[in-house]
XYZ file of C-alpha atoms in Angstrom:
267
model
C 69.023 9.534 24.652
C 68.909 12.257 26.406
C 65.599 13.920 27.591
C 64.650 17.578 27.370
C 62.632 17.801 30.515
C 65.923 17.200 32.849
C 66.922 20.733 30.613
C 63.809 22.528 31.807
C 64.301 22.003 35.930
C 67.992 23.190 35.650
C 69.128 24.454 32.520
C 66.777 27.328 32.303
C 69.801 29.008 33.834
C 72.694 28.284 31.330
C 74.238 25.343 31.591
C 77.531 26.366 30.220
C 77.892 29.304 32.833
C 76.802 27.342 35.832
C 79.630 25.483 37.084
C 82.240 26.546 35.017
C 85.297 28.917 34.553
C 87.375 26.858 37.118
C 89.471 25.259 34.989
C 92.095 26.515 33.058
C 94.221 25.277 29.727
C 96.669 23.322 30.057
C 98.906 24.737 28.374
C 99.811 28.465 26.915
C 100.382 28.590 23.162
C 103.224 30.532 21.500
C 102.084 33.715 19.519
C 101.311 37.506 19.166
C 98.315 39.313 21.550
C 95.198 39.567 19.452
C 95.924 43.290 17.923
C 93.299 45.857 18.613
C 92.062 45.606 14.858
C 91.176 41.838 15.500
C 89.801 43.047 18.734
C 87.547 45.125 16.932
C 86.425 42.669 14.272
C 85.607 39.947 16.798
C 83.502 42.258 18.856
C 81.731 42.763 15.150
C 81.564 39.184 14.289
C 79.961 38.106 18.021
C 77.428 40.399 16.888
C 76.393 40.127 13.439
C 76.755 36.604 12.962
C 74.463 33.966 13.770
C 75.993 30.881 14.743
C 73.223 27.984 15.054
C 75.581 25.032 15.366
C 77.335 26.669 18.468
C 73.804 28.190 19.892
C 72.518 24.460 19.809
C 74.878 23.743 22.555
C 73.083 22.535 25.923
C 74.879 20.040 27.610
C 77.818 20.431 29.674
C 79.604 17.549 31.234
C 82.910 17.105 33.206
C 84.474 13.626 33.211
C 88.038 12.168 32.015
C 89.373 9.888 29.529
C 92.572 8.012 28.962
C 94.290 6.748 26.009
C 93.721 3.657 24.539
C 96.508 1.569 24.913
C 97.458 3.492 28.049
C 94.995 3.275 30.528
C 97.553 5.425 32.676
C 97.438 8.443 30.407
C 94.536 10.157 31.822
C 93.203 13.561 31.563
C 89.925 15.435 32.327
C 87.924 16.392 29.745
C 85.383 18.982 29.636
C 82.259 18.057 27.235
C 80.111 20.730 25.452
C 77.337 19.187 23.738
C 74.475 19.394 21.187
C 71.691 16.654 20.748
C 71.053 15.923 17.480
C 68.359 13.459 18.303
C 67.115 10.903 20.741
C 70.026 8.390 19.599
C 73.036 10.750 18.657
C 74.580 13.800 20.759
C 77.755 15.186 19.340
C 80.063 17.025 21.516
C 83.026 19.084 21.573
C 85.871 18.582 24.054
C 88.308 21.323 25.959
C 90.892 21.062 28.114
C 89.356 24.031 30.554
C 86.208 26.010 31.121
C 87.310 29.313 31.008
C 88.276 31.365 27.889
C 91.727 30.409 27.916
C 90.536 26.432 27.387
C 92.015 24.341 23.896
C 89.886 22.221 21.714
C 91.050 18.942 22.720
C 88.905 16.543 20.047
C 85.569 15.240 19.872
C 82.821 12.787 21.186
C 80.122 11.139 19.395
C 77.224 9.628 22.299
C 74.701 7.104 20.819
C 72.088 5.069 22.153
C 72.802 1.381 23.330
C 70.330 0.908 20.330
C 72.368 2.784 17.609
C 75.745 1.067 18.941
C 73.765 -2.323 18.360
C 73.640 -1.775 14.395
C 77.157 -1.370 14.487
C 79.562 -3.833 12.880
C 82.084 -5.868 15.135
C 85.328 -3.654 14.091
C 83.053 -0.469 14.443
C 82.528 -1.350 17.621
C 85.741 -1.756 18.541
C 86.026 2.068 18.482
C 83.615 3.003 20.955
C 83.622 2.810 24.980
C 80.621 2.101 27.179
C 79.525 4.985 29.755
C 77.507 2.606 32.370
C 80.533 2.665 34.892
C 81.347 6.059 34.428
C 77.688 7.066 35.576
C 77.699 4.702 38.188
C 80.973 6.151 39.756
C 80.316 9.204 40.005
C 82.959 10.198 37.654
C 81.015 12.139 34.997
C 79.301 14.755 36.065
C 76.778 17.702 35.090
C 77.845 20.953 36.779
C 75.408 23.431 37.754
C 72.094 21.814 37.494
C 70.223 20.809 40.630
C 70.856 17.039 41.666
C 67.230 15.377 40.981
C 67.910 16.835 37.399
C 71.802 15.661 36.803
C 70.392 11.772 38.517
C 67.383 11.701 35.759
C 70.390 13.069 32.769
C 72.755 10.400 33.737
C 69.853 7.747 33.896
C 69.903 8.309 30.152
C 73.596 8.405 29.810
C 74.529 5.494 31.241
C 73.110 3.178 28.466
C 74.816 5.178 25.958
C 78.333 4.590 23.879
C 80.811 7.004 23.057
C 83.381 7.170 20.052
C 86.149 10.072 21.419
C 89.469 11.325 19.695
C 91.535 13.476 20.897
C 92.925 16.006 18.142
C 95.409 18.289 20.423
C 97.230 16.591 23.485
C 97.849 19.307 25.847
C 97.885 17.474 28.710
C 101.228 16.366 27.534
C 102.097 19.676 27.073
C 102.203 20.319 23.397
C 101.435 24.059 22.997
C 100.142 23.677 19.063
C 98.084 21.153 17.745
C 100.720 18.752 16.766
C 100.223 14.785 16.082
C 97.648 12.982 14.634
C 94.403 12.092 16.448
C 94.559 9.462 19.366
C 91.490 7.282 19.858
C 90.433 7.761 23.905
C 88.668 5.217 26.275
C 86.400 5.841 29.163
C 86.984 4.089 32.649
C 85.040 0.296 33.021
C 86.076 -0.544 36.762
C 87.187 0.540 40.374
C 91.149 0.871 40.808
C 91.546 2.261 36.970
C 91.616 6.084 37.500
C 93.971 8.004 39.578
C 92.300 9.073 42.395
C 94.321 12.555 42.844
C 92.649 13.796 39.448
C 89.256 13.389 40.666
C 90.143 14.873 43.811
C 91.017 17.958 41.895
C 88.322 17.775 40.038
C 86.071 17.664 42.985
C 87.803 20.578 44.922
C 87.407 22.859 42.064
C 83.560 22.159 41.164
C 82.754 21.891 44.626
C 81.275 18.269 44.579
C 81.830 14.675 45.573
C 82.351 12.079 43.724
C 81.409 9.256 46.440
C 78.194 11.113 47.469
C 77.429 11.502 43.566
C 78.215 7.437 43.309
C 75.857 6.505 46.800
C 72.937 9.149 44.718
C 73.244 6.958 41.300
C 73.262 3.754 43.681
C 69.396 2.898 42.151
C 70.718 3.512 38.319
C 70.291 0.397 36.401
C 72.892 -0.150 33.425
C 72.937 -3.264 31.296
C 76.009 -4.838 30.491
C 78.044 -3.411 28.194
C 77.245 -4.388 24.515
C 79.708 -7.033 23.066
C 82.303 -5.334 21.427
C 82.628 -2.165 23.275
C 85.499 -1.608 25.395
C 88.053 -3.711 23.267
C 91.092 -2.254 24.508
C 89.796 -5.048 27.846
C 89.527 -8.186 25.921
C 91.865 -7.533 22.947
C 94.897 -5.566 21.486
C 94.227 -1.657 22.056
C 93.483 0.571 18.912
C 95.349 3.712 17.745
C 95.679 5.472 14.589
C 99.159 5.642 12.761
C 99.966 7.386 9.967
C 100.690 5.608 6.490
C 99.934 5.329 2.622
C 96.290 5.494 2.027
C 94.450 2.206 2.745
C 91.645 0.407 0.637
C 89.533 1.196 3.702
C 90.196 5.057 3.646
C 89.730 5.059 -0.393
C 86.680 3.886 -0.156
C 85.765 6.475 2.655
C 86.833 9.306 0.346
C 85.522 8.152 -2.692
C 83.138 10.624 -3.464
C 83.505 14.193 -4.571
C 81.003 17.042 -4.259
C 79.390 15.620 -7.675
C 78.215 12.576 -5.793
C 75.494 14.360 -3.405
C 72.735 15.901 -4.268
C 71.114 19.046 -2.719
C 68.162 17.039 0.018
C 65.181 18.797 -0.853
C 63.478 21.228 1.878
C 60.550 20.122 3.766
C 57.234 21.060 2.848
C 56.130 23.897 4.726
C 53.296 23.067 7.059
C 50.650 25.095 8.599
């Protein structure tokens, strides 16, 4: 799905440091400032502990989401992603890109081929990325234009499933409430242009110029079932008694999964 050659062109300098630190969190959460002891412990663990899952994050994208069921409830989303393989990438989403930022949710990104294997019910939870790319709304800050263009060519044919777990855009200072399903824009006239203009100002980019630069990117029509909010009832979670489907998903216990054998060492 993503080509690593893109990163070699522009991400030799960290993609997370370039183009970042210009957007603070929506909210300040209540709580006491860090004590001296906490800071010492934090510094120690930062030096001594390895963090492979976090260190695998090598992609930074900035774009926009809206709540499934309310296209007018829109917010900017900062994606920090790691590539699992050519068909799957996982992202953690923050409401900013500096140290004040709050973890808003997650997004899983899969290839067109992987999306076509999903059931009709599962597809309803996913949105396409073609318009986000072609419109210039989705950007990869801090890398050269040629590298970003090649990167976006890959993204254009992918699909995302996004859950926000902390709706700081609504002013919530603590992660209250249950996860909400998010969607991506699919046509002109849907996104609040003031939101885009504010983002462009902070990143010193032009969404319109990116749209023009990406006019040669060919994106296939969305696979049937994606962007379900456009053609049918929008879906959202609601809390209630445990359903049959939930029980099915939770039926395994720790004894049901045997450890996977380690791959044989190669010389």
